[in-house]
Tab-separated table of C-alpha atoms and ligand atoms in Angstrom:
chain	number	residue	atom	x	y	z
N	1	MET	CA	49.697	85.601	68.305
N	2	LYS	CA	53.009	87.457	68.488
N	3	THR	CA	55.058	88.958	71.324
N	4	PRO	CA	56.593	92.367	70.919
N	5	ASN	CA	59.675	92.272	68.457
N	6	LEU	CA	61.618	94.697	70.628
N	7	SER	CA	64.304	93.339	72.521
N	8	ARG	CA	64.608	94.303	76.143
N	9	ARG	CA	67.822	96.049	75.458
N	10	SER	CA	66.656	98.319	72.606
N	11	PHE	CA	63.461	99.040	74.532
N	12	LEU	CA	65.404	100.319	77.511
N	13	GLU	CA	67.924	102.071	75.310
N	14	ALA	CA	65.077	103.828	73.458
N	15	GLY	CA	64.843	106.027	76.386
N	16	SER	CA	62.330	106.796	79.316
N	17	ALA	CA	61.177	103.354	79.598
N	18	THR	CA	60.338	101.563	82.906
N	19	ALA	CA	61.033	97.878	83.097
N	20	ALA	CA	57.715	97.563	84.943
N	21	SER	CA	55.710	98.777	81.908
N	22	LEU	CA	57.944	96.574	79.505
N	23	ALA	CA	57.072	93.666	81.907
N	24	MET	CA	53.286	94.464	82.045
N	25	ALA	CA	52.926	94.498	78.239
N	26	GLN	CA	54.646	91.321	77.766
N	27	GLY	CA	52.870	89.868	80.590
N	28	ALA	CA	55.713	89.282	83.078
N	29	SER	CA	55.312	89.919	86.834
N	30	ALA	CA	56.040	93.511	86.891
N	31	ALA	CA	56.947	93.170	90.525
N	32	THR	CA	59.631	90.993	89.727
N	33	GLU	CA	61.346	93.577	87.453
N	34	PRO	CA	63.724	96.090	88.540
N	35	ARG	CA	63.065	99.961	87.818
N	36	VAL	CA	65.494	101.253	85.302
N	37	SER	CA	64.388	104.760	84.449
N	38	VAL	CA	61.194	106.943	84.868
N	39	PRO	CA	59.800	108.508	81.511
N	40	ARG	CA	60.027	112.074	81.235
N	41	ALA	CA	57.445	114.718	80.922
N	42	ILE	CA	58.310	116.882	77.946
N	43	GLY	CA	56.080	119.801	76.737
N	44	GLN	CA	54.583	119.492	73.438
N	45	PRO	CA	53.198	122.108	70.941
N	46	MET	CA	49.411	123.541	71.181
N	47	ARG	CA	47.208	121.035	69.376
N	48	SER	CA	45.831	122.715	66.232
N	49	ASN	CA	42.095	121.931	66.922
N	50	VAL	CA	41.846	123.405	70.464
N	51	GLN	CA	39.248	126.001	71.286
N	52	LEU	CA	39.851	128.077	74.265
N	53	PRO	CA	37.189	129.989	76.158
N	54	THR	CA	36.705	133.605	75.364
N	55	THR	CA	35.450	134.142	78.956
N	56	PRO	CA	37.282	132.323	81.937
N	57	PRO	CA	35.184	130.109	83.938
N	58	LEU	CA	34.954	131.411	87.653
N	59	PRO	CA	34.312	129.286	90.947
N	60	ARG	CA	30.768	129.047	91.617
N	61	ARG	CA	30.937	128.360	95.375
N	62	ALA	CA	33.270	129.519	98.106
N	63	ASP	CA	34.116	125.968	98.988
N	64	SER	CA	34.990	124.901	95.401
N	65	VAL	CA	38.057	122.956	95.479
N	66	GLY	CA	41.085	124.492	93.049
N	67	PHE	CA	42.510	121.991	90.583
N	68	ALA	CA	45.986	121.857	88.953
N	69	ILE	CA	45.737	120.301	85.426
N	70	ILE	CA	49.027	118.944	84.459
N	71	GLY	CA	49.394	118.062	81.160
N	72	LEU	CA	47.730	120.311	78.425
N	73	GLY	CA	46.901	117.941	75.672
N	74	GLY	CA	43.920	117.110	73.629
N	75	TYR	CA	41.945	115.491	76.485
N	76	ALA	CA	42.590	118.161	79.081
N	77	LEU	CA	42.204	121.251	76.489
N	78	ASN	CA	39.142	119.768	74.307
N	79	GLN	CA	37.105	117.977	76.818
N	80	MET	CA	37.952	118.353	80.603
N	81	MET	CA	38.995	121.962	81.010
N	82	PRO	CA	35.811	123.344	79.225
N	83	ARG	CA	33.676	121.259	81.513
N	84	PHE	CA	34.936	122.784	84.496
N	85	ALA	CA	32.459	125.679	83.772
N	86	LEU	CA	29.790	123.402	84.441
N	87	ALA	CA	31.033	122.032	87.756
N	88	GLN	CA	29.601	123.070	90.899
N	89	ARG	CA	32.493	122.690	93.356
N	90	SER	CA	35.554	122.379	91.220
N	91	HIS	CA	37.702	125.034	89.437
N	92	ILE	CA	40.933	125.421	87.617
N	93	ALA	CA	43.549	127.082	90.007
N	94	ALA	CA	46.568	126.304	88.318
N	95	ILE	CA	48.154	124.541	85.085
N	96	VAL	CA	51.158	122.789	84.534
N	97	SER	CA	53.093	122.308	81.269
N	98	GLY	CA	56.612	121.986	79.715
N	99	ASN	CA	55.504	124.520	77.043
N	100	PRO	CA	55.837	128.263	77.869
N	101	GLU	CA	53.850	129.739	74.898
N	102	LYS	CA	51.090	126.863	75.814
N	103	LEU	CA	51.212	128.026	79.432
N	104	LYS	CA	50.819	131.638	78.449
N	105	GLN	CA	48.066	131.090	75.989
N	106	VAL	CA	45.885	128.713	78.280
N	107	GLY	CA	46.739	130.585	81.332
N	108	ASP	CA	45.269	133.878	79.864
N	109	ALA	CA	42.258	132.128	78.530
N	110	TYR	CA	41.330	130.467	81.218
N	111	GLY	CA	42.215	133.362	83.887
N	112	VAL	CA	45.024	131.384	85.822
N	113	PRO	CA	47.392	134.221	87.450
N	114	PRO	CA	50.994	133.973	86.047
N	115	ASP	CA	52.185	132.580	89.441
N	116	ALA	CA	49.986	129.711	89.259
N	117	ARG	CA	51.353	128.648	85.983
N	118	TYR	CA	53.993	125.804	86.711
N	119	THR	CA	56.382	123.947	84.456
N	120	TYR	CA	57.394	120.460	84.806
N	121	ASP	CA	60.579	121.737	86.733
N	122	SER	CA	58.960	124.322	89.006
N	123	PHE	CA	56.040	121.782	89.898
N	124	ASP	CA	57.313	120.968	93.483
N	125	ALA	CA	56.595	124.752	94.427
N	126	ILE	CA	53.099	123.897	93.891
N	127	ALA	CA	53.255	122.345	97.418
N	128	ASP	CA	53.263	126.091	98.964
N	129	ASP	CA	50.324	126.969	96.799
N	130	LYS	CA	47.020	127.318	98.934
N	131	ARG	CA	45.004	127.873	95.862
N	132	VAL	CA	45.649	124.323	94.750
N	133	GLU	CA	44.111	121.509	96.635
N	134	ALA	CA	44.081	118.809	94.050
N	135	VAL	CA	46.106	117.733	90.907
N	136	TYR	CA	44.523	116.412	87.830
N	137	ILE	CA	46.809	114.172	85.982
N	138	VAL	CA	46.240	114.233	82.268
N	139	LEU	CA	49.867	113.162	80.977
N	140	PRO	CA	50.624	110.381	78.818
N	141	SER	CA	49.862	106.906	80.842
N	142	GLY	CA	53.433	106.167	81.595
N	143	LEU	CA	53.798	109.403	83.540
N	144	HIS	CA	50.849	108.927	85.620
N	145	ALA	CA	52.589	106.985	88.382
N	146	ALA	CA	55.681	109.405	88.837
N	147	TRP	CA	53.635	112.796	88.699
N	148	THR	CA	50.791	111.183	91.116
N	149	GLU	CA	53.589	110.552	93.859
N	150	LYS	CA	55.153	113.829	93.144
N	151	ALA	CA	51.471	115.480	93.619
N	152	PHE	CA	51.135	113.620	96.870
N	153	ALA	CA	54.510	114.479	98.067
N	154	ALA	CA	53.304	117.941	97.541
N	155	GLY	CA	50.234	117.458	99.786
N	156	LYS	CA	47.738	117.806	97.222
N	157	HIS	CA	44.778	115.283	96.333
N	158	VAL	CA	44.971	113.473	93.027
N	159	LEU	CA	42.494	112.833	90.163
N	160	CYS	CA	44.580	110.577	87.607
N	161	GLU	CA	43.327	109.834	84.216
N	162	LYS	CA	43.007	106.148	82.919
N	163	PRO	CA	44.669	103.878	82.922
N	164	MET	CA	45.701	104.530	86.499
N	165	ALA	CA	49.259	103.098	85.490
N	166	LEU	CA	51.081	100.680	83.353
N	167	SER	CA	51.941	98.029	85.917
N	168	SER	CA	50.350	96.977	89.228
N	169	GLU	CA	53.607	97.933	90.984
N	170	GLU	CA	53.233	101.398	89.788
N	171	CYS	CA	49.839	101.468	90.972
N	172	ALA	CA	50.470	99.964	94.469
N	173	ARG	CA	53.072	102.896	94.841
N	174	MET	CA	50.687	105.357	93.918
N	175	ILE	CA	48.041	104.023	96.475
N	176	ALA	CA	50.766	103.926	99.288
N	177	ALA	CA	51.891	107.510	98.264
N	178	ALA	CA	48.204	108.601	99.010
N	179	GLU	CA	48.153	106.883	102.320
N	180	ARG	CA	51.578	108.554	103.418
N	181	ALA	CA	50.235	111.920	102.267
N	182	LYS	CA	46.692	111.153	103.774
N	183	ARG	CA	45.244	112.547	100.635
N	184	LYS	CA	42.604	111.078	98.321
N	185	LEU	CA	43.095	109.460	95.009
N	186	MET	CA	40.403	108.945	92.312
N	187	ILE	CA	40.833	107.418	88.878
N	188	ALA	CA	39.088	109.407	86.294
N	189	TYR	CA	36.584	106.771	84.958
N	190	ARG	CA	33.868	109.154	83.637
N	191	SER	CA	31.332	106.381	82.724
N	192	TYR	CA	30.608	106.167	86.520
N	193	PHE	CA	29.168	109.450	86.004
N	194	GLU	CA	27.415	109.048	82.629
N	195	PRO	CA	23.599	108.599	82.834
N	196	HIS	CA	23.382	105.813	80.291
N	197	ASN	CA	26.071	103.785	82.055
N	198	ARG	CA	24.753	104.545	85.348
N	199	LEU	CA	21.196	103.219	84.209
N	200	ALA	CA	22.724	100.066	82.776
N	201	MET	CA	24.654	99.431	86.302
N	202	ALA	CA	20.942	99.771	87.922
N	203	LEU	CA	19.334	97.488	85.681
N	204	MET	CA	21.709	94.841	85.834
N	205	ALA	CA	21.511	95.277	89.871
N	206	GLN	CA	17.616	94.836	89.519
N	207	LYS	CA	18.307	91.772	87.049
N	208	ALA	CA	16.681	93.252	84.355
N	209	LEU	CA	17.706	90.661	81.918
N	210	GLY	CA	17.444	87.986	84.316
N	211	PRO	CA	20.963	86.268	85.219
N	212	LEU	CA	23.567	87.686	83.227
N	213	ARG	CA	25.069	85.177	80.673
N	214	LEU	CA	26.932	87.055	78.001
N	215	LEU	CA	28.755	90.378	77.637
N	216	ARG	CA	30.487	91.592	74.418
N	217	ALA	CA	32.378	94.996	74.304
N	218	ASP	CA	34.313	96.447	71.231
N	219	HIS	CA	36.335	99.436	71.277
N	220	SER	CA	38.370	100.445	68.312
N	221	TYR	CA	39.746	103.026	65.847
N	222	ARG	CA	42.076	103.260	63.168
N	223	MET	CA	45.456	104.905	63.808
N	224	GLY	CA	46.738	107.276	61.214
N	225	PRO	CA	50.112	106.782	59.618
N	226	VAL	CA	52.300	107.943	62.521
N	227	THR	CA	55.183	106.458	64.262
N	228	PRO	CA	55.945	106.221	68.060
N	229	ALA	CA	58.205	109.261	67.894
N	230	GLN	CA	55.267	111.315	66.703
N	231	ASN	CA	52.594	109.995	68.987
N	232	TRP	CA	53.042	108.654	72.529
N	233	ARG	CA	49.992	106.189	72.135
N	234	LEU	CA	52.539	103.949	69.987
N	235	ASP	CA	55.423	104.343	72.405
N	236	ARG	CA	55.431	101.330	74.697
N	237	ALA	CA	57.038	103.177	77.694
N	238	LEU	CA	54.333	105.768	77.443
N	239	ALA	CA	51.450	103.662	76.596
N	240	GLY	CA	52.026	100.010	77.516
N	241	GLY	CA	50.840	97.485	75.117
N	242	GLY	CA	48.648	100.078	73.432
N	243	PRO	CA	44.893	99.926	72.785
N	244	LEU	CA	44.084	97.861	75.762
N	245	GLU	CA	45.224	100.310	78.170
N	246	ASP	CA	43.775	103.324	75.962
N	247	LEU	CA	40.229	102.086	74.582
N	248	GLY	CA	40.018	98.496	75.832
N	249	ILE	CA	40.016	99.571	79.442
N	250	TYR	CA	36.455	101.026	78.871
N	251	GLY	CA	35.033	97.732	77.586
N	252	LEU	CA	36.940	95.944	80.670
N	253	GLN	CA	35.508	98.240	83.069
N	254	ALA	CA	31.908	97.968	81.540
N	255	ALA	CA	32.268	94.043	81.912
N	256	LEU	CA	32.989	94.577	85.561
N	257	TYR	CA	30.400	97.172	86.607
N	258	LEU	CA	27.797	95.373	84.662
N	259	THR	CA	28.287	91.872	86.186
N	260	GLN	CA	29.423	93.502	89.593
N	261	GLU	CA	32.052	90.652	89.665
N	262	VAL	CA	35.799	90.285	89.026
N	263	PRO	CA	36.634	87.504	86.587
N	264	GLU	CA	38.029	84.188	88.018
N	265	LEU	CA	39.436	83.090	84.387
N	266	ILE	CA	40.969	84.935	81.430
N	267	THR	CA	42.228	84.136	78.035
N	268	ALA	CA	43.718	86.386	75.790
N	269	SER	CA	45.527	86.921	72.225
N	270	THR	CA	47.269	89.909	71.080
N	271	TYR	CA	48.388	90.737	67.561
N	272	GLN	CA	51.307	92.790	66.350
N	273	PRO	CA	51.701	92.899	62.418
N	274	GLU	CA	55.087	93.116	60.918
N	275	GLY	CA	56.307	96.115	58.768
N	276	ASP	CA	53.765	98.440	60.306
N	277	ALA	CA	55.378	101.599	61.448
N	278	ARG	CA	52.625	102.165	64.027
N	279	PHE	CA	53.086	98.889	65.586
N	280	THR	CA	56.753	98.518	66.220
N	281	GLN	CA	56.194	98.852	69.943
N	282	ILE	CA	52.679	98.125	70.837
N	283	PHE	CA	50.103	95.709	69.844
N	284	ALA	CA	47.524	96.497	66.914
N	285	HIS	CA	44.686	94.379	68.611
N	286	VAL	CA	43.801	92.608	71.776
N	287	GLY	CA	40.797	90.165	72.177
N	288	ALA	CA	40.245	88.753	75.684
N	289	GLN	CA	37.755	86.348	77.153
N	290	LEU	CA	36.698	86.796	80.785
N	291	ARG	CA	34.774	84.153	82.958
N	292	PHE	CA	33.169	85.334	85.969
N	293	PRO	CA	32.128	83.432	89.253
N	294	SER	CA	28.474	83.498	88.187
N	295	GLY	CA	29.440	81.827	84.899
N	296	ALA	CA	28.791	84.821	82.890
N	297	VAL	CA	31.182	85.142	80.056
N	298	ALA	CA	32.559	88.506	78.500
N	299	GLN	CA	34.280	88.921	75.159
N	300	LEU	CA	36.372	92.108	74.900
N	301	SER	CA	38.088	93.298	71.918
N	302	THR	CA	39.981	96.409	70.952
N	303	SER	CA	42.043	97.677	68.025
N	304	TYR	CA	44.153	100.576	66.824
N	305	ASP	CA	43.565	99.191	63.399
N	306	ALA	CA	39.854	98.615	62.780
N	307	ALA	CA	37.054	100.699	61.811
N	308	GLY	CA	35.550	102.776	64.763
N	309	ALA	CA	33.579	100.777	67.493
N	310	ASN	CA	32.342	101.690	70.838
N	311	THR	CA	29.805	99.153	71.743
N	312	VAL	CA	28.746	97.176	74.758
N	313	SER	CA	26.170	94.580	74.992
N	314	ALA	CA	24.819	92.328	78.100
N	315	ARG	CA	22.705	89.255	77.444
N	316	GLY	CA	20.959	87.675	80.184
N	317	ALA	CA	18.641	84.522	80.349
N	318	THR	CA	15.533	86.695	79.572
N	319	GLY	CA	16.820	89.997	78.018
N	320	VAL	CA	19.394	92.105	76.069
N	321	LEU	CA	20.808	95.454	76.690
N	322	THR	CA	22.756	97.083	73.653
N	323	MET	CA	24.766	100.347	74.025
N	324	ASP	CA	26.036	101.837	70.862
N	325	PRO	CA	27.845	104.190	71.395
N	326	ALA	CA	28.341	103.130	74.908
N	327	THR	CA	31.416	104.735	76.499
N	328	SER	CA	32.018	107.774	74.131
N	329	TYR	CA	32.082	111.599	75.019
N	330	SER	CA	28.524	112.010	73.965
N	331	GLY	CA	25.708	110.549	71.729
N	332	GLN	CA	25.267	107.422	73.813
N	333	LYS	CA	22.313	105.167	72.970
N	334	MET	CA	20.931	102.063	74.696
N	335	ARG	CA	18.285	99.602	74.004
N	336	LEU	CA	16.600	97.266	76.266
N	337	GLU	CA	14.810	93.955	75.078
N	338	GLN	CA	13.011	91.979	77.622
N	339	ALA	CA	11.061	88.702	77.295
N	340	GLY	CA	7.427	89.266	76.602
N	341	GLN	CA	7.569	93.131	75.688
N	342	ALA	CA	8.488	95.253	72.946
N	343	GLY	CA	12.197	96.615	72.746
N	344	ARG	CA	12.676	100.165	74.180
N	345	ASP	CA	15.087	102.824	73.459
N	346	LEU	CA	16.209	104.343	76.891
N	347	THR	CA	17.315	108.049	77.336
N	348	PRO	CA	18.212	108.521	80.933
N	349	GLY	CA	20.001	111.969	80.431
N	350	ASP	CA	22.626	114.177	78.653
N	351	PRO	CA	26.126	112.286	78.670
N	352	ASP	CA	27.812	115.780	78.859
N	353	VAL	CA	27.117	115.603	82.708
N	354	GLN	CA	29.874	112.853	83.087
N	355	PHE	CA	32.849	115.320	82.776
N	356	ALA	CA	31.731	117.486	85.551
N	357	GLY	CA	30.174	114.955	87.279
N	358	GLN	CA	33.213	113.180	88.168
N	359	LEU	CA	35.069	116.426	89.046
N	360	ASP	CA	32.445	117.518	91.611
N	361	HIS	CA	32.280	113.971	92.860
N	362	PHE	CA	36.040	114.190	93.673
N	363	ALA	CA	35.526	117.658	95.282
N	364	ASP	CA	32.485	116.527	97.292
N	365	ALA	CA	34.628	113.634	98.575
N	366	ILE	CA	37.468	115.922	99.611
N	367	ARG	CA	35.310	118.394	101.120
N	368	ASP	CA	32.642	116.148	103.030
N	369	GLY	CA	34.795	112.873	103.291
N	370	GLY	CA	32.498	110.530	101.420
N	371	GLN	CA	33.544	107.234	99.678
N	372	ILE	CA	35.180	107.689	96.055
N	373	LYS	CA	33.164	105.329	93.432
N	374	THR	CA	36.286	105.135	91.341
N	375	PRO	CA	39.421	104.639	94.050
N	376	GLY	CA	42.841	103.850	93.170
N	377	GLN	CA	42.110	100.251	94.256
N	378	MET	CA	39.808	100.049	91.156
N	379	GLY	CA	42.397	101.302	89.084
N	380	LEU	CA	44.640	98.588	90.470
N	381	ARG	CA	42.441	95.974	90.157
N	382	ASP	CA	42.088	96.844	86.469
N	383	VAL	CA	45.636	97.169	85.656
N	384	ARG	CA	46.147	93.604	87.259
N	385	LEU	CA	43.396	92.221	84.990
N	386	MET	CA	45.086	93.791	82.126
N	387	GLU	CA	48.470	92.291	83.223
N	388	ALA	CA	46.559	89.068	83.298
N	389	ILE	CA	45.279	89.349	79.816
N	390	TYR	CA	48.792	89.998	78.559
N	391	ALA	CA	50.231	86.992	80.550
N	392	SER	CA	47.664	84.715	79.141
N	393	ALA	CA	48.416	85.950	75.462
N	394	ARG	CA	52.109	85.716	75.961
N	395	THR	CA	51.838	82.133	77.174
N	396	GLY	CA	48.945	80.986	75.348
N	397	ARG	CA	47.259	79.687	78.238
N	398	TYR	CA	44.222	80.633	80.464
N	399	VAL	CA	45.124	82.656	83.588
N	400	ARG	CA	43.191	81.864	86.845
N	401	LEU	CA	42.565	85.048	89.007
N	402	ASN	CA	42.057	85.760	92.687
N	403	PRO	CA	39.192	88.016	93.684
N	404	ASP	CA	41.433	90.966	93.962
N	405	GLY	CA	42.673	90.347	90.207
N	406	THR	CA	46.012	89.027	91.187
N	407	MET	CA	46.857	85.971	89.147
N	408	LEU	CA	46.698	82.785	90.797
N	409	ASP	CA	49.379	80.998	89.232
R	1	NAD	P1	47.745	114.103	74.160
R	1	NAD	O1	48.909	113.742	73.356
R	1	NAD	O2	46.748	114.726	73.409
R	1	NAD	O3	48.292	115.085	75.487
R	1	NAD	C1	49.637	114.558	76.279
R	1	NAD	C2	49.969	115.889	76.796
R	1	NAD	O4	50.937	115.401	77.847
R	1	NAD	C3	50.908	116.697	75.749
R	1	NAD	O5	50.200	117.666	75.229
R	1	NAD	C4	51.783	117.438	76.911
R	1	NAD	O6	51.277	118.461	77.332
R	1	NAD	C5	52.004	116.398	78.037
R	1	NAD	N1	53.106	115.522	77.791
R	1	NAD	C6	54.174	115.517	78.877
R	1	NAD	N2	55.090	114.965	78.637
R	1	NAD	C7	54.845	114.333	77.497
R	1	NAD	C8	55.834	113.372	76.884
R	1	NAD	N3	56.852	112.532	77.067
R	1	NAD	N4	55.026	112.857	75.451
R	1	NAD	C9	53.836	113.343	75.000
R	1	NAD	N5	53.161	114.211	75.669
R	1	NAD	C10	53.689	114.775	76.845
R	1	NAD	O7	47.159	113.065	75.051
R	1	NAD	P2	45.796	113.003	75.613
R	1	NAD	O8	44.657	112.282	74.738
R	1	NAD	O9	45.433	114.314	76.161
R	1	NAD	O10	45.748	112.031	76.895
R	1	NAD	C11	46.337	112.402	77.878
R	1	NAD	C12	45.687	111.173	79.100
R	1	NAD	O11	44.476	111.431	79.111
R	1	NAD	C13	46.350	109.737	78.966
R	1	NAD	O12	46.394	109.256	80.263
R	1	NAD	C14	44.885	109.080	78.322
R	1	NAD	O13	44.723	107.794	78.620
R	1	NAD	C15	43.756	110.124	78.971
R	1	NAD	N6	42.636	110.284	78.285
R	1	NAD	C16	41.215	110.017	78.942
R	1	NAD	C17	40.194	110.043	78.250
R	1	NAD	C18	38.975	109.936	78.656
R	1	NAD	O14	37.988	109.790	78.191
R	1	NAD	N7	38.896	109.556	80.006
R	1	NAD	C19	40.243	110.315	76.794
R	1	NAD	C20	41.378	110.958	76.204
R	1	NAD	C21	42.556	110.582	76.946
């Protein structure tokens, strides 16, 4: 196990860092670290693989909620924005980007009027734009907290991408900002709206495997030969410790929504190879073991330097549920084996509904006042657990947890 070899001074001088995100990745108590500076939103060129719509999607209902999309990167342009066409009660009302060409190209394709195309500098004027009721934050993770706070200050509801933020201190500020603004905050955990994962939750609630004993989740891919200057996912100020916040969070989430418990004990290790330009600031792999109050034990592993994996399995006293891929955009597969019965492949529905499903869930909560399935408190809990994982890895000791995910000692 290694700790990051970047000194605190050089990290902060590298620009746009928060002390809190450094503290989180090193496992220190973020709350005790002074805030030094806020990472900056900087417009990026249009990604080369983007397909823009030929016909702009229109709102379907008179009470459809207008969203401003902030951060026109790969996930926004290739996954979420096209799925607004499938949403019943959500539509794109505005876009926000630091790149004027991208604003024009995307705005034209999605039918966003020129006066609803904001830059990072003009964003605050969105407060007076009645067409926009919610802001969807799809920026690099180190920018989530600051832009969520700005959106709440503008009086909007916020749907924020995962991870909620890079420290529990940031998450707490986001929740406080929502409360001050009397607006809603949802974390975009799309698996809660995906049929295979929903069925898995229901099966666990029915004890279809008997009492749950063992869980395993692996999420990895091999990052190309890039440097932190070329890809924010390798930049500690924007990405925290790296693969855990980006990929491993899906396995962490699955362990929690399948057990319906919060772990009471965590042990973990991280690895940061020397001489690899990809991993000068972040970890290459993170492994963690979580023990839950019921006695169930989960093994999580995640990496930016291992062949692709996206699997979750749950093993109870009398059965096994295997999901592979488990939490991807599409192609989910799951198999249930129960004692005394032949194994069955389960096909509960099209994973594609997860994207519009989460948008409409948020719109329903805004319009009808219902409970949000993936609220800010859930995002905070998960960030606390990631802090505990890093704390265990840093100290080489196990970390005991309170039921809210805070560290006991
Ligand atoms: P990306 O690099 O493709 O896009 C990021 C965009 O943010 C850029 O295009 C740019 O428009 C903007 N940006 C503003 N300031 C920036 C800065 N300083 N550095 C880099 N970009 C800056 O990233 P992405 O894959 O779209 O990820 C964006 C967010 O969405 C992240 O929080 C990520 O965790 C999340 N995400 C979620 C899922 C999911 O399945 N829920 C999938 C992918 C990404």
